[in-house]
PDB file of C-alpha atoms in Angstrom:
ATOM      1  CA  MET O1257      21.493  64.831  15.387  1.00  0.00           C
ATOM      2  CA  PRO O1258      24.858  65.913  16.521  1.00  0.00           C
ATOM      3  CA  TYR O1259      27.240  62.161  17.137  1.00  0.00           C
ATOM      4  CA  GLU O1260      30.786  61.885  18.344  1.00  0.00           C
ATOM      5  CA  PRO O1261      33.201  61.314  15.435  1.00  0.00           C
ATOM      6  CA  PRO O1262      35.008  57.745  15.419  1.00  0.00           C
ATOM      7  CA  THR O1263      38.209  57.823  16.807  1.00  0.00           C
ATOM      8  CA  HIS O1264      41.582  55.456  16.409  1.00  0.00           C
ATOM      9  CA  SER O1265      41.581  54.683  20.280  1.00  0.00           C
ATOM     10  CA  VAL O1266      40.692  51.013  19.672  1.00  0.00           C
ATOM     11  CA  GLU O1267      43.066  50.779  16.485  1.00  0.00           C
ATOM     12  CA  ARG O1268      45.895  52.069  18.928  1.00  0.00           C
ATOM     13  CA  SER O1269      45.323  49.697  21.317  1.00  0.00           C
ATOM     14  CA  LEU O1270      45.579  46.790  19.149  1.00  0.00           C
ATOM     15  CA  ARG O1271      48.925  48.584  17.748  1.00  0.00           C
ATOM     16  CA  TYR O1272      50.284  49.034  21.494  1.00  0.00           C
ATOM     17  CA  ALA O1273      49.603  45.113  21.796  1.00  0.00           C
ATOM     18  CA  GLY O1274      51.901  44.337  18.812  1.00  0.00           C
ATOM     19  CA  ALA O1275      49.420  44.495  15.743  1.00  0.00           C
ATOM     20  CA  THR O1276      51.120  46.303  12.970  1.00  0.00           C
ATOM     21  CA  VAL O1277      48.154  46.570  10.187  1.00  0.00           C
ATOM     22  CA  VAL O1278      44.546  46.665  11.745  1.00  0.00           C
ATOM     23  CA  ALA O1279      41.637  46.286   9.621  1.00  0.00           C
ATOM     24  CA  GLY O1280      38.026  47.385  10.523  1.00  0.00           C
ATOM     25  CA  VAL O1281      35.212  45.362   9.125  1.00  0.00           C
ATOM     26  CA  ASP O1282      31.929  45.952   8.669  1.00  0.00           C
ATOM     27  CA  GLU O1283      28.907  44.345   6.759  1.00  0.00           C
ATOM     28  CA  VAL O1284      25.441  45.740   4.872  1.00  0.00           C
ATOM     29  CA  GLY O1285      22.423  43.350   3.869  1.00  0.00           C
ATOM     30  CA  ARG O1286      22.010  40.864   6.982  1.00  0.00           C
ATOM     31  CA  GLY O1287      18.504  41.922   7.337  1.00  0.00           C
ATOM     32  CA  ALA O1288      17.360  42.345   3.434  1.00  0.00           C
ATOM     33  CA  TRP O1289      15.076  39.861   1.451  1.00  0.00           C
ATOM     34  CA  ALA O1290      17.231  39.956  -1.612  1.00  0.00           C
ATOM     35  CA  GLY O1291      20.546  40.454  -2.846  1.00  0.00           C
ATOM     36  CA  PRO O1292      23.950  39.432  -1.088  1.00  0.00           C
ATOM     37  CA  VAL O1293      25.324  40.193   2.122  1.00  0.00           C
ATOM     38  CA  THR O1294      28.361  42.309   1.658  1.00  0.00           C
ATOM     39  CA  VAL O1295      31.502  42.668   3.918  1.00  0.00           C
ATOM     40  CA  CYS O1296      34.080  45.340   3.686  1.00  0.00           C
ATOM     41  CA  ALA O1297      37.440  45.453   4.960  1.00  0.00           C
ATOM     42  CA  ALA O1298      39.343  49.019   5.530  1.00  0.00           C
ATOM     43  CA  VAL O1299      42.779  49.834   6.378  1.00  0.00           C
ATOM     44  CA  THR O1300      43.156  53.438   7.216  1.00  0.00           C
ATOM     45  CA  GLY O1301      46.149  54.192   9.543  1.00  0.00           C
ATOM     46  CA  LEU O1302      45.917  56.450  12.129  1.00  0.00           C
ATOM     47  CA  ARG O1303      45.151  59.693  10.086  1.00  0.00           C
ATOM     48  CA  ARG O1304      42.334  62.646  10.926  1.00  0.00           C
ATOM     49  CA  PRO O1305      39.503  60.867   8.968  1.00  0.00           C
ATOM     50  CA  PRO O1306      37.060  62.763   6.470  1.00  0.00           C
ATOM     51  CA  GLU O1307      34.989  65.367   8.300  1.00  0.00           C
ATOM     52  CA  GLY O1308      31.484  64.064   8.730  1.00  0.00           C
ATOM     53  CA  LEU O1309      32.993  60.292   8.898  1.00  0.00           C
ATOM     54  CA  THR O1310      30.137  58.026  10.984  1.00  0.00           C
ATOM     55  CA  ASP O1311      27.850  54.926  10.557  1.00  0.00           C
ATOM     56  CA  SER O1312      26.286  55.183   6.955  1.00  0.00           C
ATOM     57  CA  LYS O1313      22.791  54.679   8.788  1.00  0.00           C
ATOM     58  CA  LEU O1314      23.427  57.930  10.417  1.00  0.00           C
ATOM     59  CA  LEU O1315      24.099  59.387   6.688  1.00  0.00           C
ATOM     60  CA  THR O1316      21.477  60.861   4.173  1.00  0.00           C
ATOM     61  CA  PRO O1317      22.200  58.972   0.846  1.00  0.00           C
ATOM     62  CA  ARG O1318      23.649  61.822  -0.780  1.00  0.00           C
ATOM     63  CA  ARG O1319      26.119  62.186   2.069  1.00  0.00           C
ATOM     64  CA  ARG O1320      27.179  58.604   2.101  1.00  0.00           C
ATOM     65  CA  ALA O1321      27.937  58.792  -1.914  1.00  0.00           C
ATOM     66  CA  GLU O1322      30.210  62.090  -1.126  1.00  0.00           C
ATOM     67  CA  LEU O1323      31.909  60.574   1.700  1.00  0.00           C
ATOM     68  CA  CYS O1324      32.498  56.901  -0.286  1.00  0.00           C
ATOM     69  CA  ALA O1325      33.972  58.897  -3.151  1.00  0.00           C
ATOM     70  CA  VAL O1326      36.397  60.656  -0.561  1.00  0.00           C
ATOM     71  CA  LEU O1327      37.056  57.110   1.327  1.00  0.00           C
ATOM     72  CA  ALA O1328      38.098  55.485  -1.698  1.00  0.00           C
ATOM     73  CA  ASP O1329      41.228  57.454  -2.205  1.00  0.00           C
ATOM     74  CA  TRP O1330      41.928  58.072   1.545  1.00  0.00           C
ATOM     75  CA  VAL O1331      41.854  54.806   3.002  1.00  0.00           C
ATOM     76  CA  THR O1332      45.183  53.149   2.905  1.00  0.00           C
ATOM     77  CA  ALA O1333      43.145  50.043   1.598  1.00  0.00           C
ATOM     78  CA  HIS O1334      39.958  48.380   1.596  1.00  0.00           C
ATOM     79  CA  ALA O1335      38.144  45.353  -0.523  1.00  0.00           C
ATOM     80  CA  LEU O1336      34.741  43.994  -0.224  1.00  0.00           C
ATOM     81  CA  GLY O1337      33.503  40.432  -0.457  1.00  0.00           C
ATOM     82  CA  HIS O1338      29.974  39.096  -1.173  1.00  0.00           C
ATOM     83  CA  ALA O1339      28.083  36.063  -0.186  1.00  0.00           C
ATOM     84  CA  SER O1340      25.350  35.737  -2.829  1.00  0.00           C
ATOM     85  CA  ALA O1341      21.828  34.811  -1.806  1.00  0.00           C
ATOM     86  CA  GLU O1342      22.088  31.457  -2.710  1.00  0.00           C
ATOM     87  CA  GLU O1343      24.925  31.057  -0.032  1.00  0.00           C
ATOM     88  CA  CYS O1344      22.889  32.834   2.498  1.00  0.00           C
ATOM     89  CA  ASP O1345      20.067  30.239   2.088  1.00  0.00           C
ATOM     90  CA  GLU O1346      22.471  27.378   1.910  1.00  0.00           C
ATOM     91  CA  LEU O1347      24.640  28.427   4.932  1.00  0.00           C
ATOM     92  CA  GLY O1348      22.531  30.413   7.231  1.00  0.00           C
ATOM     93  CA  MET O1349      23.762  34.189   8.295  1.00  0.00           C
ATOM     94  CA  THR O1350      26.937  33.548  10.471  1.00  0.00           C
ATOM     95  CA  ALA O1351      28.481  31.346   8.329  1.00  0.00           C
ATOM     96  CA  ALA O1352      27.177  33.701   5.372  1.00  0.00           C
ATOM     97  CA  LEU O1353      28.687  36.470   6.766  1.00  0.00           C
ATOM     98  CA  ARG O1354      31.920  34.865   7.959  1.00  0.00           C
ATOM     99  CA  LEU O1355      32.431  34.028   4.289  1.00  0.00           C
ATOM    100  CA  ALA O1356      32.056  37.166   3.270  1.00  0.00           C
ATOM    101  CA  ALA O1357      34.338  38.763   5.267  1.00  0.00           C
ATOM    102  CA  VAL O1358      37.009  36.292   4.812  1.00  0.00           C
ATOM    103  CA  ARG O1359      36.947  37.076   1.234  1.00  0.00           C
ATOM    104  CA  ALA O1360      37.179  41.185   2.150  1.00  0.00           C
ATOM    105  CA  LEU O1361      40.004  40.579   4.476  1.00  0.00           C
ATOM    106  CA  GLU O1362      41.851  37.979   1.833  1.00  0.00           C
ATOM    107  CA  ALA O1363      41.582  40.760  -1.021  1.00  0.00           C
ATOM    108  CA  LEU O1364      43.525  43.074   1.060  1.00  0.00           C
ATOM    109  CA  PRO O1365      46.667  43.758   0.010  1.00  0.00           C
ATOM    110  CA  VAL O1366      48.589  43.106   3.187  1.00  0.00           C
ATOM    111  CA  ARG O1367      46.987  40.581   5.902  1.00  0.00           C
ATOM    112  CA  PRO O1368      45.682  42.547   9.038  1.00  0.00           C
ATOM    113  CA  ASP O1369      47.705  41.521  12.164  1.00  0.00           C
ATOM    114  CA  ALA O1370      44.074  42.434  13.849  1.00  0.00           C
ATOM    115  CA  VAL O1371      40.429  42.865  12.959  1.00  0.00           C
ATOM    116  CA  ILE O1372      38.008  45.468  14.497  1.00  0.00           C
ATOM    117  CA  LEU O1373      34.683  43.466  14.115  1.00  0.00           C
ATOM    118  CA  ASP O1374      31.261  45.888  14.341  1.00  0.00           C
ATOM    119  CA  GLY O1375      28.919  44.465  16.954  1.00  0.00           C
ATOM    120  CA  LYS O1376      28.815  42.534  19.825  1.00  0.00           C
ATOM    121  CA  HIS O1377      28.911  38.999  18.319  1.00  0.00           C
ATOM    122  CA  ASN O1378      32.717  37.487  16.467  1.00  0.00           C
ATOM    123  CA  TYR O1379      31.236  36.126  13.531  1.00  0.00           C
ATOM    124  CA  LEU O1380      34.673  35.858  11.961  1.00  0.00           C
ATOM    125  CA  GLY O1381      36.820  33.474  14.184  1.00  0.00           C
ATOM    126  CA  GLY O1382      40.169  31.658  13.697  1.00  0.00           C
ATOM    127  CA  PRO O1383      42.698  32.153  12.290  1.00  0.00           C
ATOM    128  CA  TRP O1384      41.715  35.965  12.649  1.00  0.00           C
ATOM    129  CA  ARG O1385      42.688  38.165  15.726  1.00  0.00           C
ATOM    130  CA  VAL O1386      39.189  39.942  16.214  1.00  0.00           C
ATOM    131  CA  ARG O1387      38.403  42.564  18.686  1.00  0.00           C
ATOM    132  CA  THR O1388      34.647  43.231  18.475  1.00  0.00           C
ATOM    133  CA  VAL O1389      32.996  46.765  19.462  1.00  0.00           C
ATOM    134  CA  ILE O1390      29.481  47.840  20.149  1.00  0.00           C
ATOM    135  CA  LYS O1391      28.825  50.438  17.780  1.00  0.00           C
ATOM    136  CA  GLY O1392      32.016  50.092  16.104  1.00  0.00           C
ATOM    137  CA  ASP O1393      30.513  51.722  12.626  1.00  0.00           C
ATOM    138  CA  GLN O1394      30.207  55.008  14.953  1.00  0.00           C
ATOM    139  CA  ARG O1395      33.418  54.584  17.237  1.00  0.00           C
ATOM    140  CA  CYS O1396      36.293  53.282  15.419  1.00  0.00           C
ATOM    141  CA  VAL O1397      37.791  55.283  12.343  1.00  0.00           C
ATOM    142  CA  PRO O1398      38.374  52.339   9.846  1.00  0.00           C
ATOM    143  CA  VAL O1399      34.989  50.615  11.130  1.00  0.00           C
ATOM    144  CA  ALA O1400      33.112  53.571  10.090  1.00  0.00           C
ATOM    145  CA  ALA O1401      34.843  54.016   6.326  1.00  0.00           C
ATOM    146  CA  ALA O1402      34.202  50.329   6.126  1.00  0.00           C
ATOM    147  CA  SER O1403      30.264  50.763   6.924  1.00  0.00           C
ATOM    148  CA  VAL O1404      30.064  53.854   4.298  1.00  0.00           C
ATOM    149  CA  LEU O1405      31.986  51.805   1.446  1.00  0.00           C
ATOM    150  CA  ALA O1406      30.122  48.330   1.900  1.00  0.00           C
ATOM    151  CA  LYS O1407      26.650  50.493   1.891  1.00  0.00           C
ATOM    152  CA  VAL O1408      27.579  52.585  -1.260  1.00  0.00           C
ATOM    153  CA  GLN O1409      28.632  49.643  -3.314  1.00  0.00           C
ATOM    154  CA  ARG O1410      25.482  47.188  -2.326  1.00  0.00           C
ATOM    155  CA  ASP O1411      23.136  49.935  -2.967  1.00  0.00           C
ATOM    156  CA  GLY O1412      24.505  50.610  -6.346  1.00  0.00           C
ATOM    157  CA  PHE O1413      24.539  46.924  -6.790  1.00  0.00           C
ATOM    158  CA  MET O1414      20.824  46.788  -5.735  1.00  0.00           C
ATOM    159  CA  ALA O1415      20.047  49.399  -7.823  1.00  0.00           C
ATOM    160  CA  GLN O1416      21.332  48.212 -10.908  1.00  0.00           C
ATOM    161  CA  LEU O1417      19.200  44.595 -10.039  1.00  0.00           C
ATOM    162  CA  GLY O1418      16.369  46.718 -10.050  1.00  0.00           C
ATOM    163  CA  ALA O1419      16.604  47.845 -13.733  1.00  0.00           C
ATOM    164  CA  ASP O1420      15.608  44.661 -14.843  1.00  0.00           C
ATOM    165  CA  HIS O1421      13.080  43.897 -11.898  1.00  0.00           C
ATOM    166  CA  PRO O1422      11.413  47.293 -11.310  1.00  0.00           C
ATOM    167  CA  ALA O1423       8.371  45.879  -9.433  1.00  0.00           C
ATOM    168  CA  TYR O1424      10.511  45.309  -6.223  1.00  0.00           C
ATOM    169  CA  ALA O1425      12.283  49.000  -6.081  1.00  0.00           C
ATOM    170  CA  PHE O1426      15.620  47.538  -5.360  1.00  0.00           C
ATOM    171  CA  ALA O1427      17.041  51.083  -6.178  1.00  0.00           C
ATOM    172  CA  ASP O1428      14.918  52.220  -3.022  1.00  0.00           C
ATOM    173  CA  ASN O1429      14.835  49.314  -0.517  1.00  0.00           C
ATOM    174  CA  ALA O1430      18.197  47.911  -1.258  1.00  0.00           C
ATOM    175  CA  GLY O1431      16.248  44.479  -1.174  1.00  0.00           C
ATOM    176  CA  TYR O1432      15.155  45.076   2.460  1.00  0.00           C
ATOM    177  CA  PRO O1433      11.661  45.225   3.873  1.00  0.00           C
ATOM    178  CA  SER O1434       9.068  47.665   2.305  1.00  0.00           C
ATOM    179  CA  PRO O1435       5.237  47.984   1.620  1.00  0.00           C
ATOM    180  CA  VAL O1436       6.227  47.819  -2.351  1.00  0.00           C
ATOM    181  CA  HIS O1437       8.758  45.341  -2.054  1.00  0.00           C
ATOM    182  CA  ARG O1438       6.116  42.825  -0.249  1.00  0.00           C
ATOM    183  CA  ALA O1439       3.531  44.122  -2.604  1.00  0.00           C
ATOM    184  CA  ALA O1440       5.500  42.909  -5.717  1.00  0.00           C
ATOM    185  CA  LEU O1441       6.646  39.749  -3.948  1.00  0.00           C
ATOM    186  CA  ALA O1442       2.864  38.826  -3.379  1.00  0.00           C
ATOM    187  CA  GLU O1443       1.963  39.458  -6.730  1.00  0.00           C
ATOM    188  CA  PHE O1444       5.181  38.145  -8.984  1.00  0.00           C
ATOM    189  CA  GLY O1445       6.732  35.989  -6.560  1.00  0.00           C
ATOM    190  CA  PRO O1446      10.502  36.333  -5.599  1.00  0.00           C
ATOM    191  CA  SER O1447      13.314  36.622  -8.321  1.00  0.00           C
ATOM    192  CA  PRO O1448      16.281  35.050  -8.755  1.00  0.00           C
ATOM    193  CA  TYR O1449      17.861  37.217  -6.416  1.00  0.00           C
ATOM    194  CA  HIS O1450      15.729  36.777  -3.395  1.00  0.00           C
ATOM    195  CA  ARG O1451      16.850  34.774  -0.430  1.00  0.00           C
ATOM    196  CA  LEU O1452      14.470  31.698  -0.256  1.00  0.00           C
ATOM    197  CA  SER O1453      14.959  30.274   3.416  1.00  0.00           C
ATOM    198  CA  TRP O1454      13.311  33.802   4.595  1.00  0.00           C
ATOM    199  CA  ALA O1455      10.564  34.121   6.658  1.00  0.00           C
ATOM    200  CA  TYR O1456       8.726  36.331   4.558  1.00  0.00           C
ATOM    201  CA  LEU O1457       7.847  33.447   2.440  1.00  0.00           C
ATOM    202  CA  ASP O1458       5.532  32.154   5.036  1.00  0.00           C
ATOM    203  CA  ASP O1459       3.391  35.276   4.470  1.00  0.00           C
ATOM    204  CA  LEU O1460       3.073  34.785   0.847  1.00  0.00           C
ATOM    205  CA  PRO O1461       0.979  32.004   0.610  1.00  0.00           C
ATOM    206  CA  ALA O1462       1.141  31.734  -3.205  1.00  0.00           C
ATOM    207  CA  TRP O1463       4.835  31.241  -2.795  1.00  0.00           C
ATOM    208  CA  ARG O1464       5.445  29.620   0.454  1.00  0.00           C
ATOM    209  CA  HIS O1465       6.191  26.225  -1.559  1.00  0.00           C
ATOM    210  CA  LEU O1466       9.370  27.947  -2.778  1.00  0.00           C
ATOM    211  CA  LYS O1467      10.770  28.100   0.437  1.00  0.00           C
ATOM    212  CA  LYS O1468      13.853  26.357   1.111  1.00  0.00           C
ATOM    213  CA  VAL O1469      14.676  24.656   4.376  1.00  0.00           C
ATOM    214  CA  ARG O1470      18.292  24.401   5.214  1.00  0.00           C
ATOM    215  CA  LEU O1471      19.731  21.260   6.333  1.00  0.00           C
ATOM    216  CA  PRO O1472      23.140  20.800   7.490  1.00  0.00           C
ATOM    217  CA  GLY O1473      25.863  19.834   5.232  1.00  0.00           C
ATOM    218  CA  PRO O1474      29.468  19.477   4.572  1.00  0.00           C
ATOM    219  CA  ALA O1475      30.017  23.476   4.008  1.00  0.00           C
ATOM    220  CA  THR O1476      27.841  24.272   6.589  1.00  0.00           C
ATOM    221  CA  GLU O1477      28.802  21.930   9.233  1.00  0.00           C
ATOM    222  CA  GLN O1478      32.776  23.228   8.143  1.00  0.00           C
ATOM    223  CA  LEU O1479      32.430  26.852   8.615  1.00  0.00           C
ATOM    224  CA  ALA O1480      30.440  26.276  11.796  1.00  0.00           C
ATOM    225  CA  LEU O1481      33.189  24.179  13.026  1.00  0.00           C
ATOM    226  CA  GLU O1482      35.794  27.443  11.889  1.00  0.00           C
ATOM    227  CA  ILE O1483      33.537  29.715  13.692  1.00  0.00           C
TER     228      ILE O1483
END
């Protein structure tokens, strides 16, 4: 399906308003049953992007891998941040996303003056200067780059986990819902990498007792205040 290539228009507007370093931020793993939520922060400058760059979800696995190899050298800088399944359970997804994003941004060699965040919800918050962009992973070059880099990295990590837990087919589903994944959960229960506060456990009577109920605590409350 044809699609419009991403541009630097949002980045240019932020630069015009005084930002020198602009990072694009995107996440992967939000809706998964297992594994971390992963966030990539990418700085690209205003150079022409590699041919075919777009939202990672619009690309085949082969094309994503090819682009990822190009992007790793093409971007000015990039860094990844993760929040583990345990942190997702403990904090909830909004706070876990912020934790992973802050880890990614703080791992960059230069602190960005502004951040382009995919979507309409600013889960990052202060002190970061954030511009949210709906479909930013299709519209904005640095967010599209972050989308591809995050997806390929997390998929590879889940495939590694799948080697030790083949029943769940993590190499195929990356921890997301699928018939094979659901059948394995019904038979074997959750692995050490599954999120135990997620609703899928409600449909597994034999394993429902493992479900974690997230209660407000100091870490959650502090992150909520910061958000």
